[in-house]
Short mmCIF file of C-alpha atoms and ligand atoms in Angstrom, two decimals:
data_model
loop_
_atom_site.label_atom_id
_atom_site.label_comp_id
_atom_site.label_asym_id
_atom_site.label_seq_id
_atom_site.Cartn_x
_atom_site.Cartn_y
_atom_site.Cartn_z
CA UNK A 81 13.06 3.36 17.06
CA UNK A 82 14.23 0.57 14.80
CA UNK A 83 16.15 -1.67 16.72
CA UNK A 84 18.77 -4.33 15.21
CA UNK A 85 20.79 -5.73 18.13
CA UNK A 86 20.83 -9.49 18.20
CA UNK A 87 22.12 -10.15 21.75
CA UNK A 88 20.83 -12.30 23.97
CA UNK A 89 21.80 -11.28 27.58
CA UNK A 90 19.62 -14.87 28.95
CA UNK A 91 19.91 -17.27 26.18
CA UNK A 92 18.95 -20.74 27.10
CA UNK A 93 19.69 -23.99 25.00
CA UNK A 94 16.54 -24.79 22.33
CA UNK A 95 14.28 -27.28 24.12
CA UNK A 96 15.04 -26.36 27.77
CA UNK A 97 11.77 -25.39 30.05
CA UNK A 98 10.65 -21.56 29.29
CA UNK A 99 9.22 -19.31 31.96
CA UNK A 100 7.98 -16.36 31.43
CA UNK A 101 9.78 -14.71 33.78
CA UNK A 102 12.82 -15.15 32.18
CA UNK A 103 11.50 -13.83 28.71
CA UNK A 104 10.45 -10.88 30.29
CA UNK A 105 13.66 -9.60 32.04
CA UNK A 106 15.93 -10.82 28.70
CA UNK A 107 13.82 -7.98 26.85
CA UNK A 108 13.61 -5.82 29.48
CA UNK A 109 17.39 -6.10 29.38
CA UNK A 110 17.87 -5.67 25.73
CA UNK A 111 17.85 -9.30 23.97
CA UNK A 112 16.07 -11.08 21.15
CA UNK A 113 13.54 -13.56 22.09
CA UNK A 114 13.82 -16.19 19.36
CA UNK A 115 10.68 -17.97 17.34
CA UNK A 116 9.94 -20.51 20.09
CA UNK A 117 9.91 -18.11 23.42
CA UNK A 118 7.93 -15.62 21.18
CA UNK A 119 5.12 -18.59 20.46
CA UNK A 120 5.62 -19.30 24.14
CA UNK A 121 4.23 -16.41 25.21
CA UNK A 122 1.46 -15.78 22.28
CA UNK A 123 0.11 -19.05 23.50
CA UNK A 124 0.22 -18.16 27.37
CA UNK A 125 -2.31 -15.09 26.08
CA UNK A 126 -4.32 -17.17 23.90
CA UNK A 127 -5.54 -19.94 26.83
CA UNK A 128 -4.81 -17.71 29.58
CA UNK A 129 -2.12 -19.44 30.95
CA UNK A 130 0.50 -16.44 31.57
CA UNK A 131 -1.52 -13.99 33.87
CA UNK A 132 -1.98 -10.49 32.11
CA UNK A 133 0.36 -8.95 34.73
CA UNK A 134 3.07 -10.46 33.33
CA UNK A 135 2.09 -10.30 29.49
CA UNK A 136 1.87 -6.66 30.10
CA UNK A 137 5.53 -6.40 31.25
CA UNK A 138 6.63 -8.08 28.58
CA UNK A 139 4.64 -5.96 25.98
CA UNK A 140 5.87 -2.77 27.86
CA UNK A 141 9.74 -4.13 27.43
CA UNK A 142 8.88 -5.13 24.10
CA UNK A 143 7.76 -1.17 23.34
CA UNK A 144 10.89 0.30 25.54
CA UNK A 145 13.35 -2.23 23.39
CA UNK A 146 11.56 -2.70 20.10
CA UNK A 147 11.29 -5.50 18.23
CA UNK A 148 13.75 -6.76 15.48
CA UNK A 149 12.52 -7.79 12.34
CA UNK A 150 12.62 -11.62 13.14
CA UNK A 151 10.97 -11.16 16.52
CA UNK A 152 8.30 -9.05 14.49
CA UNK A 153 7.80 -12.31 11.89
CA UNK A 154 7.44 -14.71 14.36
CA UNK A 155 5.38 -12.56 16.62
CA UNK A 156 2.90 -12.04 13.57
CA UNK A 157 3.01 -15.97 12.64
CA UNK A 158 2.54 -16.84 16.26
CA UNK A 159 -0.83 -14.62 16.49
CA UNK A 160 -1.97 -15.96 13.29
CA UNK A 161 -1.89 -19.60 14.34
CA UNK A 162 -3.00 -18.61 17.95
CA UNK A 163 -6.57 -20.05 17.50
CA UNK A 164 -8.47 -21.49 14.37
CA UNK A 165 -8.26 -19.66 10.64
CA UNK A 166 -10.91 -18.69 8.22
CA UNK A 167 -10.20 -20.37 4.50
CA UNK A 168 -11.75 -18.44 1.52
CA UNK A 169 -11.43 -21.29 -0.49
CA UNK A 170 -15.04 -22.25 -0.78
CA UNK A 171 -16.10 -18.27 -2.07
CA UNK A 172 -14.42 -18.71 -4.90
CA UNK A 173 -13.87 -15.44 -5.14
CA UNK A 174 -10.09 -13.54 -4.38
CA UNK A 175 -10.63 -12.71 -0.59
CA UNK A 176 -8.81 -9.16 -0.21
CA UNK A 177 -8.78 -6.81 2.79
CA UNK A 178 -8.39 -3.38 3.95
CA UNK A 179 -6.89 -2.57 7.51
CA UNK A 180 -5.89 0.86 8.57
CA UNK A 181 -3.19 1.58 11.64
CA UNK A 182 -5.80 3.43 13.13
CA UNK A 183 -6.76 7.41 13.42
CA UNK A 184 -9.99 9.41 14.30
CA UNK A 185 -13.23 9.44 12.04
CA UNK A 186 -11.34 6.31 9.87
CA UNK A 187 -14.33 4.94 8.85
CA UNK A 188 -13.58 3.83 5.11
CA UNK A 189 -14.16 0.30 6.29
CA UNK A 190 -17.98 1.11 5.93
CA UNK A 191 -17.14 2.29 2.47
CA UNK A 192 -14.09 0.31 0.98
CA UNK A 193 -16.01 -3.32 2.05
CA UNK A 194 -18.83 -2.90 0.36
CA UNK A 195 -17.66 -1.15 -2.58
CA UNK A 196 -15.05 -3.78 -3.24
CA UNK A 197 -17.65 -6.52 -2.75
CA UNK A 198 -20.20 -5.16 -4.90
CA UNK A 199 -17.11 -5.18 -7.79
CA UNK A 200 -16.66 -8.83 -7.09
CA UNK A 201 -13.98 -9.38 -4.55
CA UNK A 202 -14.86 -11.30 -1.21
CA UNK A 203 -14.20 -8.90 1.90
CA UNK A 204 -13.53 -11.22 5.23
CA UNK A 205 -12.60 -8.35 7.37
CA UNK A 206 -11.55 -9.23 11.27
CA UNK A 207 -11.40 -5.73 12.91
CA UNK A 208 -10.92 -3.81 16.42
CA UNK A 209 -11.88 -2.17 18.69
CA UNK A 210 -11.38 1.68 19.98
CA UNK A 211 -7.35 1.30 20.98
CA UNK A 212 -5.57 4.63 22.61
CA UNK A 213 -6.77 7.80 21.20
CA UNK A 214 -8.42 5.93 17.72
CA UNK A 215 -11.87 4.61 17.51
CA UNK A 216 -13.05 0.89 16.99
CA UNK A 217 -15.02 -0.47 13.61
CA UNK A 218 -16.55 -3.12 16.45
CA UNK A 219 -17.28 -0.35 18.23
CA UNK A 220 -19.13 1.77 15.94
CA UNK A 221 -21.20 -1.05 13.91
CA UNK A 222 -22.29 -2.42 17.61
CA UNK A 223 -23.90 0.90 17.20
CA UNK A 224 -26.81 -0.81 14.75
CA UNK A 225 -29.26 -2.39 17.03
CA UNK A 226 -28.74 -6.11 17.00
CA UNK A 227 -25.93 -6.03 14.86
CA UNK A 228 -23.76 -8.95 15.95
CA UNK A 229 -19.64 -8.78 15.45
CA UNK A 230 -18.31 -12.26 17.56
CA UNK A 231 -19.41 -14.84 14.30
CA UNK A 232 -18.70 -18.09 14.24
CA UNK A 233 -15.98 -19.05 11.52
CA UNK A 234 -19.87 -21.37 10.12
CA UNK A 235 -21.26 -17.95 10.30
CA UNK A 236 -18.68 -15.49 8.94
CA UNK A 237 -18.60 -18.06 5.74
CA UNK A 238 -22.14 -17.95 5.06
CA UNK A 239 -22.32 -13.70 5.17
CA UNK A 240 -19.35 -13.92 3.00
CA UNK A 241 -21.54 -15.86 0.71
CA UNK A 242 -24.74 -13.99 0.45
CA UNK A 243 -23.01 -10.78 0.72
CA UNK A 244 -19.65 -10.77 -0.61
CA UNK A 245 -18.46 -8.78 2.72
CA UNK A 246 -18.41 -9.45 6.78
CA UNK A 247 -16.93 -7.40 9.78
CA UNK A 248 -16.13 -9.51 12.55
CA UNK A 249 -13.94 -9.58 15.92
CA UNK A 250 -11.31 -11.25 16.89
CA UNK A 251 -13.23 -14.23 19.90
CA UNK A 252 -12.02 -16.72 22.24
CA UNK A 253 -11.59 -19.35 19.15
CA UNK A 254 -10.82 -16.67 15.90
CA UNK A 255 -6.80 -14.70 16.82
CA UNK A 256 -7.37 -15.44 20.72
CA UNK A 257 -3.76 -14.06 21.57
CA UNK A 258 -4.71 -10.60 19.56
CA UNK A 259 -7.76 -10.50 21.49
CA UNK A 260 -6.13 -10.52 24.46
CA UNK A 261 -3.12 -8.40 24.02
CA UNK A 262 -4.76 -6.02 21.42
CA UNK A 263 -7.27 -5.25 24.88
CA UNK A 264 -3.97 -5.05 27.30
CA UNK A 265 -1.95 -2.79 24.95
CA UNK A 266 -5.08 0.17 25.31
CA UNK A 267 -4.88 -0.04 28.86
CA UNK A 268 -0.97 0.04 29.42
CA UNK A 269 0.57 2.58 27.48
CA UNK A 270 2.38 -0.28 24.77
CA UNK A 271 0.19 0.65 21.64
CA UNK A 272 2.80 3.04 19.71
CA UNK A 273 5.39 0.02 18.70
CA UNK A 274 5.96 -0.61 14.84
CA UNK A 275 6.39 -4.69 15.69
CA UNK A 276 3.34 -4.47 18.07
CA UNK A 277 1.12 -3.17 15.67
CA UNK A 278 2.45 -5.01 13.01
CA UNK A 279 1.72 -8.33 14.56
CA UNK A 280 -1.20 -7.20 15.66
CA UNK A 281 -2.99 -6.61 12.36
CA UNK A 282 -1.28 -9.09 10.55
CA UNK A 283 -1.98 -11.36 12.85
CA UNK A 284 -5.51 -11.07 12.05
CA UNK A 285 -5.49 -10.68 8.50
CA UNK A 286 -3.49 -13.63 8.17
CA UNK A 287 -5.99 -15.68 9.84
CA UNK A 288 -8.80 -14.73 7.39
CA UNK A 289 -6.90 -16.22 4.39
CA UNK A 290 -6.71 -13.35 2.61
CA UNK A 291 -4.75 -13.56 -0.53
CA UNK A 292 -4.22 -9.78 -0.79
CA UNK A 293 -3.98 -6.69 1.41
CA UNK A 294 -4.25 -3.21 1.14
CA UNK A 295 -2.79 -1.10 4.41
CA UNK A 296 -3.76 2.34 5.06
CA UNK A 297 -0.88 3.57 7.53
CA UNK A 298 -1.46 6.96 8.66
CA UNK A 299 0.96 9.60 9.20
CA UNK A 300 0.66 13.09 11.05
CA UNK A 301 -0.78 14.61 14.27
CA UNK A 302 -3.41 11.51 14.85
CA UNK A 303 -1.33 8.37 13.81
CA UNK A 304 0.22 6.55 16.22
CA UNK A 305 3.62 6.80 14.89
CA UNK A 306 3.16 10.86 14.13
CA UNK A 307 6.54 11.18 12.18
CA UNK A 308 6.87 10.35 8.22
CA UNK A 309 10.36 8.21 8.57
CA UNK A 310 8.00 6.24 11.58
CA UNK A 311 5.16 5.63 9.92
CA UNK A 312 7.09 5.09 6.37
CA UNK A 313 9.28 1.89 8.68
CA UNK A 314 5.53 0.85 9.72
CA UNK A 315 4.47 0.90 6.03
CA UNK A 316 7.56 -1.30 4.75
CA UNK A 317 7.72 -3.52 8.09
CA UNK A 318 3.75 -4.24 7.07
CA UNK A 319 3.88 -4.55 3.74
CA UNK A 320 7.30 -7.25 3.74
CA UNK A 321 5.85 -9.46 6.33
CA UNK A 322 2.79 -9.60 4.78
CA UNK A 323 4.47 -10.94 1.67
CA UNK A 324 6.97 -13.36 3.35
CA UNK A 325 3.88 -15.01 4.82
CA UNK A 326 2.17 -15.16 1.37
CA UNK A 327 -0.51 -12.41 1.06
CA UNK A 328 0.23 -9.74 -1.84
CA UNK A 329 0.26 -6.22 0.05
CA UNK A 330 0.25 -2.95 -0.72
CA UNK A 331 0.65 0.06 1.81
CA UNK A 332 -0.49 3.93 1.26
CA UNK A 333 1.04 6.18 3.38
CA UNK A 334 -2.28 8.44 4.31
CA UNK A 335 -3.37 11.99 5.92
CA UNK A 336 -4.30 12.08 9.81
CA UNK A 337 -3.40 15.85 10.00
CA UNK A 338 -6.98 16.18 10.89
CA UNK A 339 -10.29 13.74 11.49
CA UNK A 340 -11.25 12.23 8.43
CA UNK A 341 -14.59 12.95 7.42
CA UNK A 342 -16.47 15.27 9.96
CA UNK A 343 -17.78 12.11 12.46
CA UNK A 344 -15.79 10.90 14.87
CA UNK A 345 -17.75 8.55 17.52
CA UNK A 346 -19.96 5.26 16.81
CA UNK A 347 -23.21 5.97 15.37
CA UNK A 348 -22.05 9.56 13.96
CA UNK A 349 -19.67 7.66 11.88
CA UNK A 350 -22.05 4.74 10.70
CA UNK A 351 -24.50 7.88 9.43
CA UNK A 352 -21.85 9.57 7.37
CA UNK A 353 -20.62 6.68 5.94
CA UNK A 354 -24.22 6.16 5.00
CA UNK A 355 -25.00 9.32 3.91
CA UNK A 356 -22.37 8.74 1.16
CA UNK A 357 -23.01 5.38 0.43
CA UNK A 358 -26.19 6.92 -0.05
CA UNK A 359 -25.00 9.46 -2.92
CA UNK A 360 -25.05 12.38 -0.45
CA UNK A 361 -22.11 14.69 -0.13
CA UNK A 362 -20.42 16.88 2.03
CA UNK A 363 -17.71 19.23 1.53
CA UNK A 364 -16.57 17.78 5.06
CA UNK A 365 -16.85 14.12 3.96
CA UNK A 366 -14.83 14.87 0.41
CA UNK A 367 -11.76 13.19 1.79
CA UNK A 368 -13.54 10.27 3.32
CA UNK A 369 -15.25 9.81 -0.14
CA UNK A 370 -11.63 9.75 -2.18
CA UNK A 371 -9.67 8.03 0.34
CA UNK A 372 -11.96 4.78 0.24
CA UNK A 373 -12.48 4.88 -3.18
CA UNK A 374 -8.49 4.88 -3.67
CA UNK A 375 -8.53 2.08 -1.27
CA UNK A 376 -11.26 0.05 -2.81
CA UNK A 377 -9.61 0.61 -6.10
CA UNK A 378 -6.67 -0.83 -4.96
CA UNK A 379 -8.82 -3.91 -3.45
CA UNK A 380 -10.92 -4.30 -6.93
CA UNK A 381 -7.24 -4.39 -8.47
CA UNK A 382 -5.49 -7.20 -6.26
CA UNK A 383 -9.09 -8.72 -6.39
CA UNK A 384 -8.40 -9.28 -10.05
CA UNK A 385 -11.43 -7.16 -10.76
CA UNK A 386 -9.11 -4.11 -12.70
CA UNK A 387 -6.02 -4.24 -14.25
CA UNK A 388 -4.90 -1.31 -12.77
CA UNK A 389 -5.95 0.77 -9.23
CA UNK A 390 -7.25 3.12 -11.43
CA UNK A 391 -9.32 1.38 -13.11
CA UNK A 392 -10.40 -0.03 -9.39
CA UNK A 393 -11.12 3.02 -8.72
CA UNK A 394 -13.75 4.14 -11.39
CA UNK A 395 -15.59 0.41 -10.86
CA UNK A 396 -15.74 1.55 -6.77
CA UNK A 397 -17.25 5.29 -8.35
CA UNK A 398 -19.54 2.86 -10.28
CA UNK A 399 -20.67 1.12 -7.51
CA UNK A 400 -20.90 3.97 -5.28
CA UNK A 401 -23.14 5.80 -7.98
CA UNK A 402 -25.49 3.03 -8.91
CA UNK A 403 -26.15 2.16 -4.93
CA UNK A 404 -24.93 -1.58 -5.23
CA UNK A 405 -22.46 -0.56 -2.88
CA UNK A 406 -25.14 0.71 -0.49
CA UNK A 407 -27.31 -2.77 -0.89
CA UNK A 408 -24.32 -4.85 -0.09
CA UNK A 409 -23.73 -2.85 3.06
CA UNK A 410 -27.10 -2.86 4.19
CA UNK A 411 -27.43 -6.85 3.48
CA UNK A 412 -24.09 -7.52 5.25
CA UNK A 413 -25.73 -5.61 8.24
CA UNK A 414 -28.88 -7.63 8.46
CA UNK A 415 -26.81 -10.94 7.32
CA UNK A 416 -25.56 -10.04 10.91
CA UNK A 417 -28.63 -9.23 12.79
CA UNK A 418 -28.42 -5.72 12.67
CA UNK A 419 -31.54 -3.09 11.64
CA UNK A 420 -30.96 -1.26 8.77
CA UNK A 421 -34.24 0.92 9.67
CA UNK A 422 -32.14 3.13 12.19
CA UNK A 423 -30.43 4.80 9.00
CA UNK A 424 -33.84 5.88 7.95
CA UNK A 425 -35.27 7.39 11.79
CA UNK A 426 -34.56 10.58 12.21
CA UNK A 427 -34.58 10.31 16.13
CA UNK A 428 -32.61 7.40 16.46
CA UNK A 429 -29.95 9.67 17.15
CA UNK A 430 -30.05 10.40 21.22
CA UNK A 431 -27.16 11.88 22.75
CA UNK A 432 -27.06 12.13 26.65
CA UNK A 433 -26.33 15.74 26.21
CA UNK A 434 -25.21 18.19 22.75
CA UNK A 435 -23.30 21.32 22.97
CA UNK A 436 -22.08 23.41 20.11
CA UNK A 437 -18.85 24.69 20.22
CA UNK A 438 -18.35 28.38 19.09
CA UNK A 439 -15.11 29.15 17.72
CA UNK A 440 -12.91 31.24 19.62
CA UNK A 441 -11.84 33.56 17.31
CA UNK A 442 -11.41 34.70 13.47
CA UNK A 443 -8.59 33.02 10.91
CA UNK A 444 -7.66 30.64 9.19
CA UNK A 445 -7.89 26.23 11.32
CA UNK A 446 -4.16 25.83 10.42
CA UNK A 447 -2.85 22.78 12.20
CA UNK A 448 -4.80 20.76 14.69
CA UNK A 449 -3.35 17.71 17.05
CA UNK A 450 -5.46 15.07 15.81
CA UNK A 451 -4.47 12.85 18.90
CA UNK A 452 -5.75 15.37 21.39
CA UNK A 453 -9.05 15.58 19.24
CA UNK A 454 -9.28 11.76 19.23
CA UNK A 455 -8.91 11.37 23.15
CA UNK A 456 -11.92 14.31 23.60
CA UNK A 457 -14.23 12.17 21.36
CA UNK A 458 -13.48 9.24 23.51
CA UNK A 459 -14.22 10.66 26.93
CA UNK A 460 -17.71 12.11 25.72
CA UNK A 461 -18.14 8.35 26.51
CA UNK A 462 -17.63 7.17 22.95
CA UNK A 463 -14.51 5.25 24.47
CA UNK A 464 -14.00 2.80 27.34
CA UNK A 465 -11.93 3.81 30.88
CA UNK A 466 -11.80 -0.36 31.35
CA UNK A 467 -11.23 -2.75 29.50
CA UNK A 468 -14.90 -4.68 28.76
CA UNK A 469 -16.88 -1.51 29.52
CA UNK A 470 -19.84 -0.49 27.35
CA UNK A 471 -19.34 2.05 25.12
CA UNK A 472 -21.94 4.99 24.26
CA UNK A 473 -23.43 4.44 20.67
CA UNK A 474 -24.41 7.87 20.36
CA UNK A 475 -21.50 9.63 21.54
CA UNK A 476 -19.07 11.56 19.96
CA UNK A 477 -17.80 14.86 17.79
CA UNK A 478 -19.01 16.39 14.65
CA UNK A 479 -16.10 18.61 13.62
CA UNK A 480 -17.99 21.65 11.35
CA UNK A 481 -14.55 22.95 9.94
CA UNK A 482 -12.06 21.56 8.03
CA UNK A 483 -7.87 22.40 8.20
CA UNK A 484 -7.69 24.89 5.88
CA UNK A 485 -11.36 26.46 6.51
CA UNK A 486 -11.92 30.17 7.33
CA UNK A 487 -13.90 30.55 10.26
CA UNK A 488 -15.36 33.26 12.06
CA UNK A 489 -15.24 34.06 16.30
CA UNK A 490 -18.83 32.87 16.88
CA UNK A 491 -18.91 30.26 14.28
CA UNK A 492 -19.91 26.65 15.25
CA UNK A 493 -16.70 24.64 15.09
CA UNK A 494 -17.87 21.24 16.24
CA UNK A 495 -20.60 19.68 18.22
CA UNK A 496 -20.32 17.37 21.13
CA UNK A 497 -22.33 14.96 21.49
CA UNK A 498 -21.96 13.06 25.30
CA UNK A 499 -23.33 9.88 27.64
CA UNK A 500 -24.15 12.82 30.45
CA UNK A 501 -23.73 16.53 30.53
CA UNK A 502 -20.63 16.51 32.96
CA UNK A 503 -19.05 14.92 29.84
CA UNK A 504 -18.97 17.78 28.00
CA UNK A 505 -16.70 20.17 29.52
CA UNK A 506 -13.33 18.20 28.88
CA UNK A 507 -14.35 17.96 25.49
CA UNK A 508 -14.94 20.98 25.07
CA UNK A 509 -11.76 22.31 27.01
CA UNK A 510 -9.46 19.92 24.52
CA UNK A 511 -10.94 21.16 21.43
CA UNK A 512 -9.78 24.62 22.28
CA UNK A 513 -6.21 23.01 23.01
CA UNK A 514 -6.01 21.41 20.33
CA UNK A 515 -7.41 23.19 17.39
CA UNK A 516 -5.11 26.45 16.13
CA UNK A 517 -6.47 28.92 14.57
CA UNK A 518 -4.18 31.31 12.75
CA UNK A 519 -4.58 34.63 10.33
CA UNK A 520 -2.68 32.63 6.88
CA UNK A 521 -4.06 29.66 5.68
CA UNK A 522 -1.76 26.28 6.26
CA UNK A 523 0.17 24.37 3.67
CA UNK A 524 -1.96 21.51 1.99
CA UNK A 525 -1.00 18.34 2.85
CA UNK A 526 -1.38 15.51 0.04
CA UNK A 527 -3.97 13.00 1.35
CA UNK A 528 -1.69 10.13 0.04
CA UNK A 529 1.47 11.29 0.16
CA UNK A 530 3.26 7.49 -0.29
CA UNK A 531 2.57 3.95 -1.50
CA UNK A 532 5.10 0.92 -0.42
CA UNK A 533 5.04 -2.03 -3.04
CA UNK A 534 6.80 -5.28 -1.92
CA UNK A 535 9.60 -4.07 -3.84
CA UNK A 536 10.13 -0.74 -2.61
CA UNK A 537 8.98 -1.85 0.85
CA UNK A 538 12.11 -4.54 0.98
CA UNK A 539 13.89 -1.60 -0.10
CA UNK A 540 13.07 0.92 2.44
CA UNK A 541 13.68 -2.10 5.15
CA UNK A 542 17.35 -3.01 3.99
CA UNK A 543 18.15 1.14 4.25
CA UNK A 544 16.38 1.40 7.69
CA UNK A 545 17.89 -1.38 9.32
CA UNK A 546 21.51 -1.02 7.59
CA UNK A 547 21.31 2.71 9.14
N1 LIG B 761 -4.98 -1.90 14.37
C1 LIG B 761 -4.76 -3.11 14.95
O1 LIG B 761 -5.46 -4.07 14.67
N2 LIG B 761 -3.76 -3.22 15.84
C2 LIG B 761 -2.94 -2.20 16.16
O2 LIG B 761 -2.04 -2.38 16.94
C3 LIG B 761 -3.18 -0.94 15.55
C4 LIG B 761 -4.21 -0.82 14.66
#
């Protein structure tokens, strides 16, 4: 998984003529592609120069090989600078960030960017779309009619201004290469990489300026590196190049035994975030609730708005409490065209076709693969086939039960919600797969279990690769 060879099977003198061709079959083969042939290609993405059959060999060598830690840096510096950069300079404000590695029903975007903004701290957030099994924040706030995600840089600056937060994508001028590869990686297989995904969502938060970071990198049945000692290298790999490029980071090692939350879709996920913004709790939502708030105390901390993450934390209760959070959320969405009234119509809501899901039988939900859950929520149409397709707003899956929960045969367990009603039965068919039920309840499992300083990051790096 972590790979440290140094060869270079094709190596070519520095300053001779690069073809692509040739980069692809030295990694295929096993070598290093060095900072130049790496920017090389990252370019070729970002004007369309390489053609994406052969980008998407190279990204599948790259995930057979891995990438060392120097092909990782440069691939990470090379997305940055692949189009133009966002400077926070003129918020005056510290500009700090959130990005998670991705799971199903992460949604604390919609909680930890407002909360951190209504403490003080400017929140220029450039985010995804759904990739493999895990949903899309571009995805889900495309849900809000009008809502607009491709900003101008002109644009993102003056949201940023009024509101102390934006969400925007990744366009043609803002992290082209990402944009590109980010949309090839879903549809070949080359998502699961530690370097890929690093450079992936560094590249991005690099190119908002941010002077601090705070990564959520899940571990467990939904992450896309399932095993702790994975998802711990993605942590440290994350957290170290973040800091050799200049932005503070931290990384929590977080939960994705199960959805978080009890939403997993677009507009599903908007509401609950909503509904808690709005004061309103759920036992289901509990962990949604005290993840972002660790998060966003973490932001309000590197923000410079808490001396401590603790202290972070009881400003983001604050702001969750007095509904400042809420306010900034709700003018971020209409500082980008979106209408807030949706939250407050009942029938906005409209699902092709529902179907409640009875559980199976008595016990105890004791583990569930999160993975499988994710890809049934994105074939109720929530997700694309294509790349460039539509999604469904209203699609998705409310999950009723927790890990942990008794339930009863008979008992709803979830509810579908899909584009047609012939998208319901696979659904339906995975949840069944996927979700055990047993007679003893399951071990708890800590919803951080991990957090990776710089220091103990570098650490954790030296040991991995020195193995
Ligand atoms: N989020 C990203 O932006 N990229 C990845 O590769 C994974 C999660």
């Amino acid at each position: 998984m972590i790979p440290t060879s140094a060869s270079a099977p094709h190596s070519k003198p520095s300053g001779a003529p690069l073809h692509t061709i040739d980069l692809i079959r030295k990694k295929r083969d096993g070598g290093t592609l060095d900072g130049r042939e790496i920017g090389f290609l990252v370019s070729g993405a970002a004007d369309g120069s390489i053609p994406l059959e052969q980008l998407a060999a190279w990204l599948m060598a790259a995930w057979l090989r891995g990438l060392i830690l120097d092909e990782t840096r440069a691939l990470t510096l090379a997305t940055r600078d692949s189009g133009e950069k966002f400077s926070p300079a003129r918020l005056g404000k510290t500009a700090v960030d959130k990005h998670s590695t991705g799971g199903v029903g992460d949604k604390t975007s919609f909680l930890v960017a407002p909360l951190a903004a209504a403490c003080g701290v400017a929140v220029p957030m450039i985010s995804g779309r759904a990739l493999g099994h895990t949903g899309g924040t571009l995805d889900k706030l495309e849900a809000i009619p009008g809502f607009r995600t491709a900003l101008t840089l002109d644009e993102f600056e003056a949201v940023l201004m009024k509101c102390g937060a934006s969400i925007v994508s990744q366009t043609p001028t803002l992290v082209p290469a990402d944009r590109v590869l980010y949309a090839l990686r879903d549809r070949t297989g080359t998502v699961e990489s530690p370097g890929l995904i690093c450079a992936s969502i560094l590249g991005k938060k690099l190119a908002a300026g941010l002077d601090a970071l705070v990564l959520d990198v899940k571990t467990g049945s939904g992450a896309f590196l399932r095993k702790p000692e994975d998802s711990e290298y993605l942590a440290a790999l994350l957290v170290s190049t973040a800091e050799t490029a200049g932005t503070r980071a931290v990384a929590l090692l977080t939960d994705m035994s199960q959805p978080l939350g009890h939403a997993a879709g677009n507009w599903i996920e908007l509401a609950e975030s909503v509904d808690l913004l709005r004061g309103k709790r759920a036992p289901q939502s509990e962990d949604l609730r005290e993840l972002s708030l660790i998060l966003a105390g973490w932001m309000i901390h590197l923000g410079g708005q808490a001396a401590t993450p603790e202290l972070g934390y009881a400003r983001a209760e604050a702001a969750l409490s007095d509904g400042s959070a809420l306010g900034t959320f709700f003018a971020m969405i209409e500082a980008q065209g979106g209408d807030t009234r949706a939250f407050s119509d009942p029938n906005f809501h409209k699902p092709g076709a529902t179907q409640v899901v009875p559980a199976w039988e008595s016990g105890f939900i004791s583990t569930m693969d999160t993975t499988a859950l994710g890809w049934a929520v994105q074939r109720t149409g929530a997700g694309r086939e294509k790349a460039g397709e539509p999604v469904d707003p209203h699609a998705g899956i409310d999950f009723h039960a927790r890990r942990g929960a008794r339930i009863e045969k008979g008992q709803p367990i979830a509810t579908i919600y899909a584009t047609t009603p012939a998208l319901l039965a696979e659904p339906a068919a995975i949840l069944e797969q996927a979700i055990h039920i047993s007679r003893t309840p399951p071990q708890e499992v800590p919803l951080v279990s991990r957090i990776f300083t710089r220091e103990i990051a570098e650490a954790h790096l030296r040991k991995a690769v020195s193995r």
